[in-house]
Tab-separated table of C-alpha atoms and ligand atoms in Angstrom:
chain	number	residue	atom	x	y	z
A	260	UNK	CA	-29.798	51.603	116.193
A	261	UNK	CA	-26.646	49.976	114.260
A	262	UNK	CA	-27.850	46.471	112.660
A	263	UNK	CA	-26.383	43.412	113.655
A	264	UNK	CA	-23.646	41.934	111.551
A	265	UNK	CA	-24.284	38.754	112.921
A	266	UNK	CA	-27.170	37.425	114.329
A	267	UNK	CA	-27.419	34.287	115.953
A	268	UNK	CA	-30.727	33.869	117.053
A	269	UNK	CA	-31.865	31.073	119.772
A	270	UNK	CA	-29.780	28.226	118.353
A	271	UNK	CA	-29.936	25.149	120.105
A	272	UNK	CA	-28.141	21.856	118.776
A	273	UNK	CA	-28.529	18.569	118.801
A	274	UNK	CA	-26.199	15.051	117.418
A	275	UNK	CA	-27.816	11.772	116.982
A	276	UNK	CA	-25.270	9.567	118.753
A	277	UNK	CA	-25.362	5.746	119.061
A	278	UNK	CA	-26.523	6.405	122.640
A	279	UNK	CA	-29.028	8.578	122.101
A	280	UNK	CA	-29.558	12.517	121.553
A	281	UNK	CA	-26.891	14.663	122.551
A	282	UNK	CA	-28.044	17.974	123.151
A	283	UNK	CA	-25.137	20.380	122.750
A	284	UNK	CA	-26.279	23.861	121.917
A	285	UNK	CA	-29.222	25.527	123.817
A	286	UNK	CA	-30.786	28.599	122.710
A	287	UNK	CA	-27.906	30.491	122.010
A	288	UNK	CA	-28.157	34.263	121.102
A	289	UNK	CA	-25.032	36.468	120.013
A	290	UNK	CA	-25.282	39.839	118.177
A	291	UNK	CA	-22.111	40.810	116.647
A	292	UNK	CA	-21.989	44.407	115.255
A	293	UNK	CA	-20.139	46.443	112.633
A	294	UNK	CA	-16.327	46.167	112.677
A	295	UNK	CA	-16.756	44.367	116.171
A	296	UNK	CA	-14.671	41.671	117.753
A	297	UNK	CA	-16.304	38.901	119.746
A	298	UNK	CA	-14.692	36.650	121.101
A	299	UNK	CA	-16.664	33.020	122.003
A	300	UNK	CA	-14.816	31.020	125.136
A	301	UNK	CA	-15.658	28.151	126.474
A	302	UNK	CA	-13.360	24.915	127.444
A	303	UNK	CA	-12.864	22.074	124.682
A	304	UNK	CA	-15.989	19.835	123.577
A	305	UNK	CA	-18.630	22.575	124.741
A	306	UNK	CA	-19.816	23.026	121.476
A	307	UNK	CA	-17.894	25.928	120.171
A	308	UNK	CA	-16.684	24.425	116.576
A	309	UNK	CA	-20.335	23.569	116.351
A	310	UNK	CA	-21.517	26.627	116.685
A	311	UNK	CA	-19.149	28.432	114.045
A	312	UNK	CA	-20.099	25.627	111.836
A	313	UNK	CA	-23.572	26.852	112.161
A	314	UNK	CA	-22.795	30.605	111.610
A	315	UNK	CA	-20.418	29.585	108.902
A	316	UNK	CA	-23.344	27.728	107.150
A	317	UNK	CA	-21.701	24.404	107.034
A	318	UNK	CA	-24.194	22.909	109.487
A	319	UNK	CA	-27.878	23.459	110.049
A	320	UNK	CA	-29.084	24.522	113.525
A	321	UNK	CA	-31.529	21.904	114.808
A	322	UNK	CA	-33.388	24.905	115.968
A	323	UNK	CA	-33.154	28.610	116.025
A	324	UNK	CA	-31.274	30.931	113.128
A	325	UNK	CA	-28.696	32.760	112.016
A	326	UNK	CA	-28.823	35.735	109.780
A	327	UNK	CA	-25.445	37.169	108.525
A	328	UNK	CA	-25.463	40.897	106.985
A	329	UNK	CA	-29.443	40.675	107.164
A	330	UNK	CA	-30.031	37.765	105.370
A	331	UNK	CA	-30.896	34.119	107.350
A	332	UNK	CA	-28.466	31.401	106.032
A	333	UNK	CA	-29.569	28.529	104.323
A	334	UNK	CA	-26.039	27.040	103.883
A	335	UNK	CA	-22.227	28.728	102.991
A	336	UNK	CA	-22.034	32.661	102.425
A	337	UNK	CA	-19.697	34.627	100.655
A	338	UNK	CA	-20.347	37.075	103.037
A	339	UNK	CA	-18.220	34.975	105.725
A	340	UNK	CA	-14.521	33.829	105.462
A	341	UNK	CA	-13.410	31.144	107.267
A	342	UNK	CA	-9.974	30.642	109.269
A	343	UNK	CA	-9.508	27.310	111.315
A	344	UNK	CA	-7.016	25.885	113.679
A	345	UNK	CA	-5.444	23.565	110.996
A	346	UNK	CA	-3.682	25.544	108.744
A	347	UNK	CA	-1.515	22.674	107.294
A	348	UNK	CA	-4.891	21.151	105.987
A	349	UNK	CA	-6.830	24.177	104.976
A	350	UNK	CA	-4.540	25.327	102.246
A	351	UNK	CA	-3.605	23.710	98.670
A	352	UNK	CA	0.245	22.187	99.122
A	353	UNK	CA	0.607	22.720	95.013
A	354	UNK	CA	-0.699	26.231	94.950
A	355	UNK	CA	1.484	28.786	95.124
A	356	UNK	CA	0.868	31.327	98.410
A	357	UNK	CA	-0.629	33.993	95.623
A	358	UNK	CA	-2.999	31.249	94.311
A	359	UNK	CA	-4.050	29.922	97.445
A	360	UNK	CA	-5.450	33.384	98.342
A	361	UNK	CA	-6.879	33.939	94.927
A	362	UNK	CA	-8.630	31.077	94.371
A	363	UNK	CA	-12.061	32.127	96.515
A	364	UNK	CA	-12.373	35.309	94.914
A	365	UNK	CA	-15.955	35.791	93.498
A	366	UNK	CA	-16.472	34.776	89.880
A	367	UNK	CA	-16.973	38.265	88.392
A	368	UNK	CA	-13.822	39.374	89.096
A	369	UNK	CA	-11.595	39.907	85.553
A	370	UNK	CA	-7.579	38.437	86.426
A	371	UNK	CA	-6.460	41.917	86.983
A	372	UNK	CA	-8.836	42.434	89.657
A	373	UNK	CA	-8.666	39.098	91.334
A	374	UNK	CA	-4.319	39.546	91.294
A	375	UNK	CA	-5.247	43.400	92.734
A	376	UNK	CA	-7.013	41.696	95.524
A	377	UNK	CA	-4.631	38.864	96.632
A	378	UNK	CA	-1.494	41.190	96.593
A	379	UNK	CA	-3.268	43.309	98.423
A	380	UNK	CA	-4.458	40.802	100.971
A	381	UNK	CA	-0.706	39.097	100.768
A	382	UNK	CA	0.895	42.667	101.563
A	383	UNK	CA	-1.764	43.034	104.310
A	384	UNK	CA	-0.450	40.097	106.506
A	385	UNK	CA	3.250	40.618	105.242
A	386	UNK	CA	3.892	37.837	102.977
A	387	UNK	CA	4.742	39.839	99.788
A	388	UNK	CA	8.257	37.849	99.032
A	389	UNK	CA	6.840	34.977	99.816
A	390	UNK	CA	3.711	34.971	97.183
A	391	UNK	CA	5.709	32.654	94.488
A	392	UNK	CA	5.947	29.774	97.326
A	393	UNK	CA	4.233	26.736	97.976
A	394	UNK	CA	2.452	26.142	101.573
A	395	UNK	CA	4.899	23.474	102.406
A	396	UNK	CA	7.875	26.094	102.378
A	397	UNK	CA	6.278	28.526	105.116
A	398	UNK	CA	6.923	28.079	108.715
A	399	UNK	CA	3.155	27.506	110.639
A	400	UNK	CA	2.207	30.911	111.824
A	401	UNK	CA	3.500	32.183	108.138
A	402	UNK	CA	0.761	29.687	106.275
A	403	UNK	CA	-1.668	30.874	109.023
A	404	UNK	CA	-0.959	34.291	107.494
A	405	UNK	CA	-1.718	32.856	104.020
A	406	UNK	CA	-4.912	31.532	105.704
A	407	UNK	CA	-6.076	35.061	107.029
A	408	UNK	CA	-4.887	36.595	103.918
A	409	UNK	CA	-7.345	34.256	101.983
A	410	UNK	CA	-10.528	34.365	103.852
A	411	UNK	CA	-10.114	38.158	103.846
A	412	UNK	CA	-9.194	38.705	100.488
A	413	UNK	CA	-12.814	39.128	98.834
A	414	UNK	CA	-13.871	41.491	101.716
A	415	UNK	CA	-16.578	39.412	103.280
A	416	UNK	CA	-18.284	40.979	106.274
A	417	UNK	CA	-17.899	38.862	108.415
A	418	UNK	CA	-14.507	36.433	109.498
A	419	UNK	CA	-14.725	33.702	111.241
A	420	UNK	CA	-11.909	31.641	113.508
A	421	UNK	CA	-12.150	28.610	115.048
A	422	UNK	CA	-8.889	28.230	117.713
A	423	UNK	CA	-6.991	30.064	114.645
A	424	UNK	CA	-3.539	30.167	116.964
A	425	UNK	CA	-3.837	27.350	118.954
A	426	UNK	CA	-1.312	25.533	116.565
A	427	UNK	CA	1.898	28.044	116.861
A	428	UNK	CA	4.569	28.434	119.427
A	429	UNK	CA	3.754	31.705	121.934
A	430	UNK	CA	5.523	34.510	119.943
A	431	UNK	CA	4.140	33.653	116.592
A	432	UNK	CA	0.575	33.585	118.349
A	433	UNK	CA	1.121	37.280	119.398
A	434	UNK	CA	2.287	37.938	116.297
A	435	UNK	CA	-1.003	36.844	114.505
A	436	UNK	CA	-3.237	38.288	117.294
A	437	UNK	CA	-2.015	41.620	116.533
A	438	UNK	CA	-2.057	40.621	112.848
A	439	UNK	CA	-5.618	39.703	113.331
A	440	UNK	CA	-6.598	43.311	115.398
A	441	UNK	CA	-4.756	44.906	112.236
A	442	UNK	CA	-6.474	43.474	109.381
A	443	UNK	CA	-9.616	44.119	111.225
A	444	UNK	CA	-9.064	47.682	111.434
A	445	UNK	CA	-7.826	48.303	107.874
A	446	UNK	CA	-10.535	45.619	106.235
A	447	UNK	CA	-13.471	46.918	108.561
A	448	UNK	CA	-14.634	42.595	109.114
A	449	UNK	CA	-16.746	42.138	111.828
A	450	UNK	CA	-15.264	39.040	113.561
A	451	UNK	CA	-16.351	35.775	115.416
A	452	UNK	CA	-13.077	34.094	117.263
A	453	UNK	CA	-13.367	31.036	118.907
A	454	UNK	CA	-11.303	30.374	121.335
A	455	UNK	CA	-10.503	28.049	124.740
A	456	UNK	CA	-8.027	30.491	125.846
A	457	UNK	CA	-9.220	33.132	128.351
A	458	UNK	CA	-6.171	35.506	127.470
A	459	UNK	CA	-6.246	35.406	124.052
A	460	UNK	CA	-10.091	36.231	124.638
A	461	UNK	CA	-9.632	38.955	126.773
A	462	UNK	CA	-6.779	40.582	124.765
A	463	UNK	CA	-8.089	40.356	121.679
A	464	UNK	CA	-12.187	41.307	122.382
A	465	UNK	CA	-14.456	44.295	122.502
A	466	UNK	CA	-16.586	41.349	124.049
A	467	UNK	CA	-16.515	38.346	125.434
A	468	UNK	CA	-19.392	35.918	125.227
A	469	UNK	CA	-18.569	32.724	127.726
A	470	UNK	CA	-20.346	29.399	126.523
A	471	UNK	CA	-21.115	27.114	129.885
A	472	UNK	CA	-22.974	24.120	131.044
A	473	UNK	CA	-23.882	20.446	129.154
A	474	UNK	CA	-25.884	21.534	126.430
A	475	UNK	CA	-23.880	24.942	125.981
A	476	UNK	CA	-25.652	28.440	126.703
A	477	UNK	CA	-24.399	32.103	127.286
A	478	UNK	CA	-24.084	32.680	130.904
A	479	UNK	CA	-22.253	36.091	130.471
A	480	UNK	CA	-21.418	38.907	127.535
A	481	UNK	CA	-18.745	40.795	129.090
A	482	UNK	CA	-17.841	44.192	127.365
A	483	UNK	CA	-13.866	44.488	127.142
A	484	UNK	CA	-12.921	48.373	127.345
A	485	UNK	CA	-9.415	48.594	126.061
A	486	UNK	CA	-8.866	50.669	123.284
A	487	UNK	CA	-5.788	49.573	121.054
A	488	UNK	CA	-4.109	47.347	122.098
A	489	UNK	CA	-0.201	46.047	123.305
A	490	UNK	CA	0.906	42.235	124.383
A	491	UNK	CA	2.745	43.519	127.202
A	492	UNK	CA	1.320	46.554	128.513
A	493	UNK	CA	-2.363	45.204	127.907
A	494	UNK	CA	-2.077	42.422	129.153
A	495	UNK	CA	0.389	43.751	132.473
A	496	UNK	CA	-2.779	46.034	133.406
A	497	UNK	CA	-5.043	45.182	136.780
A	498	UNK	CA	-8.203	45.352	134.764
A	499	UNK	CA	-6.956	42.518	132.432
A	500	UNK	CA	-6.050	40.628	135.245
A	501	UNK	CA	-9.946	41.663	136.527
A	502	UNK	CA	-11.552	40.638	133.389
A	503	UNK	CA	-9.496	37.107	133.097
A	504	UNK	CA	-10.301	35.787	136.658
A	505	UNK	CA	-14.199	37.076	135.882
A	506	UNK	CA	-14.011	34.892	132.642
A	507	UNK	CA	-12.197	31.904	134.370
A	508	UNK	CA	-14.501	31.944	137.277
A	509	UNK	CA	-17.384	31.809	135.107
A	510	UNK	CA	-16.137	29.087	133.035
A	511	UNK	CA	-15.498	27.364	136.105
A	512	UNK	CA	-18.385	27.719	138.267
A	513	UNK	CA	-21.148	29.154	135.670
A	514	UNK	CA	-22.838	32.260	136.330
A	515	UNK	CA	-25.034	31.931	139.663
A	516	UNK	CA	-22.555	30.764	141.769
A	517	UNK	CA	-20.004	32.734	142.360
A	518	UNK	CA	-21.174	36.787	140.557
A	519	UNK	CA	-23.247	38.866	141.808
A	520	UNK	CA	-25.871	40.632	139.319
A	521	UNK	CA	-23.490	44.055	139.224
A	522	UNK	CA	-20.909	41.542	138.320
A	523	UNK	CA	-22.144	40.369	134.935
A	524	UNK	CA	-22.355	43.371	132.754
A	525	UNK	CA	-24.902	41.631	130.671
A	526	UNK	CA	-26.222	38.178	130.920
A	527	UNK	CA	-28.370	36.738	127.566
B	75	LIG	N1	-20.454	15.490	113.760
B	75	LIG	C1	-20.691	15.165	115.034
B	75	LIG	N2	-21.480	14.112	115.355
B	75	LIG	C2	-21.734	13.792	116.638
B	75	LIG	N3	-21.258	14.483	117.698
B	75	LIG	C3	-20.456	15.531	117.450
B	75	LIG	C4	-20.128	15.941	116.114
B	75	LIG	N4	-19.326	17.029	116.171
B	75	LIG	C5	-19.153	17.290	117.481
B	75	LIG	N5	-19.827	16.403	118.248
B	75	LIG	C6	-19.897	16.407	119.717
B	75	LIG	O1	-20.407	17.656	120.124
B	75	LIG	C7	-19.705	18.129	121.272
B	75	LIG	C8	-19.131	19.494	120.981
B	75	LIG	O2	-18.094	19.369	119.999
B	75	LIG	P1	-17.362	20.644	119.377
B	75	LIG	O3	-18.390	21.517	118.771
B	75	LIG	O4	-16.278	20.149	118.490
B	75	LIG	O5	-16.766	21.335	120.698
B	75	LIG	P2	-15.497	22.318	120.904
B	75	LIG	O6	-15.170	22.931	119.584
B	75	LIG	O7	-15.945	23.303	121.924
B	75	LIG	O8	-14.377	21.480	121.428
B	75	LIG	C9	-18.669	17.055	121.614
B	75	LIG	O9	-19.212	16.223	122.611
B	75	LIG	C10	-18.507	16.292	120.329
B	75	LIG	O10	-18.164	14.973	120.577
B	76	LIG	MG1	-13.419	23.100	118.487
């Protein structure tokens, strides 16, 4: 059998607040295999940009691990890029778009190869006449591009996105999902999204993990079975509509009350 990709293995954690312990994660488990998409939903302040902080290797699991391309993580990999929500603070307003990209690239690369890389990671999210300009001169869902375009440029296996398009007006965000579906297939990442939005979930996913309850578990890994995929005629179809109310009503409710076993393809 295929090896995980990423392996997140009973993490459970917890905050020292001024009141006390907060317990937010509780042994959470999420496999994510070669080339897949999985997307994470759950609604705001379950735990979710804790949890990619974990697999990211920015933050230590009070319990459990995570191992990313077979190794467990004892703090950042270069096997993970990162894309966040806040694009305006993630890149460097004096670089230029081709320097912002280049600047992760793995010491070890000579110029030639580290320019090779960027264009091509530039040209990948469409941004080739714009790789002289600074951050300041793109429009939002254009520095989101440079964003993707950076944390995929040294080909790490894994990417990573907390709420990447919860920050740009509705067309742009399709624009960048299908961006996001296309670098995938041509760069072969295996990726984590984060998200609060059920459709974005369900349109971009080969699976949907849903977060619930106060501290956070997996109540439900729901396999999505579209092959490629179009904004309208996708999303127009019965079983999207099927698949959304299943993910809403288990955000909602949680898992026991309101499925039936056949109902949850898979619960962790
Ligand atoms: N550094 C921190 N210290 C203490 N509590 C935190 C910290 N980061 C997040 N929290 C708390 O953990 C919970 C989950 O936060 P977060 O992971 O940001 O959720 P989400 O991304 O789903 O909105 C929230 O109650 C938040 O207040
Ligand atoms: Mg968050």
């Amino acid at each position: 059998m295929t090896s995980p990709v990423v392996d997140i293995d009973s993490v459970g954690h917890d905050y020292a607040t001024r009141q006390g312990v907060q317990q937010v994660l509780r042994s959470v488990s999420i496999r994510a295999y070669p080339g897949e998409m999985v997307c994470v939903v759950g609604p705001s302040g379950i735990g979710k940009t804790t949890l990619l902080r974990i697999i990211a290797g920015l933050q230590r699991p009070t319990y459990g691990t995570v191992s990313v391309a077979g190794k467990v993580l004892n703090g950042p990999s270069d096997s993970v890029g990162l894309v966040f929500q806040d694009y305006s603070r993630s890149l460097y307003p004096w670089l230029s778009v081709l320097d912002n990209v280049g600047l992760p690239l793995r010491a070890g690369l000579s110029r030639v190869e580290r320019l090779e890389r960027s264009r091509a990671a530039i040209h990948e999210v469409g941004l080739d006449a714009a790789e002289a300009k600074r951050p300041w001169e793109l429009s939002g869902g254009m520095q989101q591009r440079v964003a993707i375009a950076r944390a995929v440029a040294y080909r790490p296996a894994v990417l990573l996105m907390d709420e990447p398009f919860a920050s740009v007006d509705a067309q742009t965000r399709s624009d960048l999902e299908d961006l996001t579906l296309r670098v995938r297939d041509d760069f072969g990442q295996t990726v984590v999204l984060i998200t609060h939005d059920v459709d974005e979930a369900v349109y971009l996913a080969d699976r949907i993990v849903v977060l619930h309850g106060s501290p956070a578990r997996v109540i439900a890994e729901i396999p999505v079975p579209f092959g490629p995929r179009d904004q309208l005629e996708t999303r127009g179809g019965a079983e999207f509509a099927r698949i959304r109310s299943q993910v809403h009503r288990l955000i909602r409710f949680g898992a026991s009350e309101v499925l039936t076993s056949e109902e949850i393809p898979c619960v962790s």
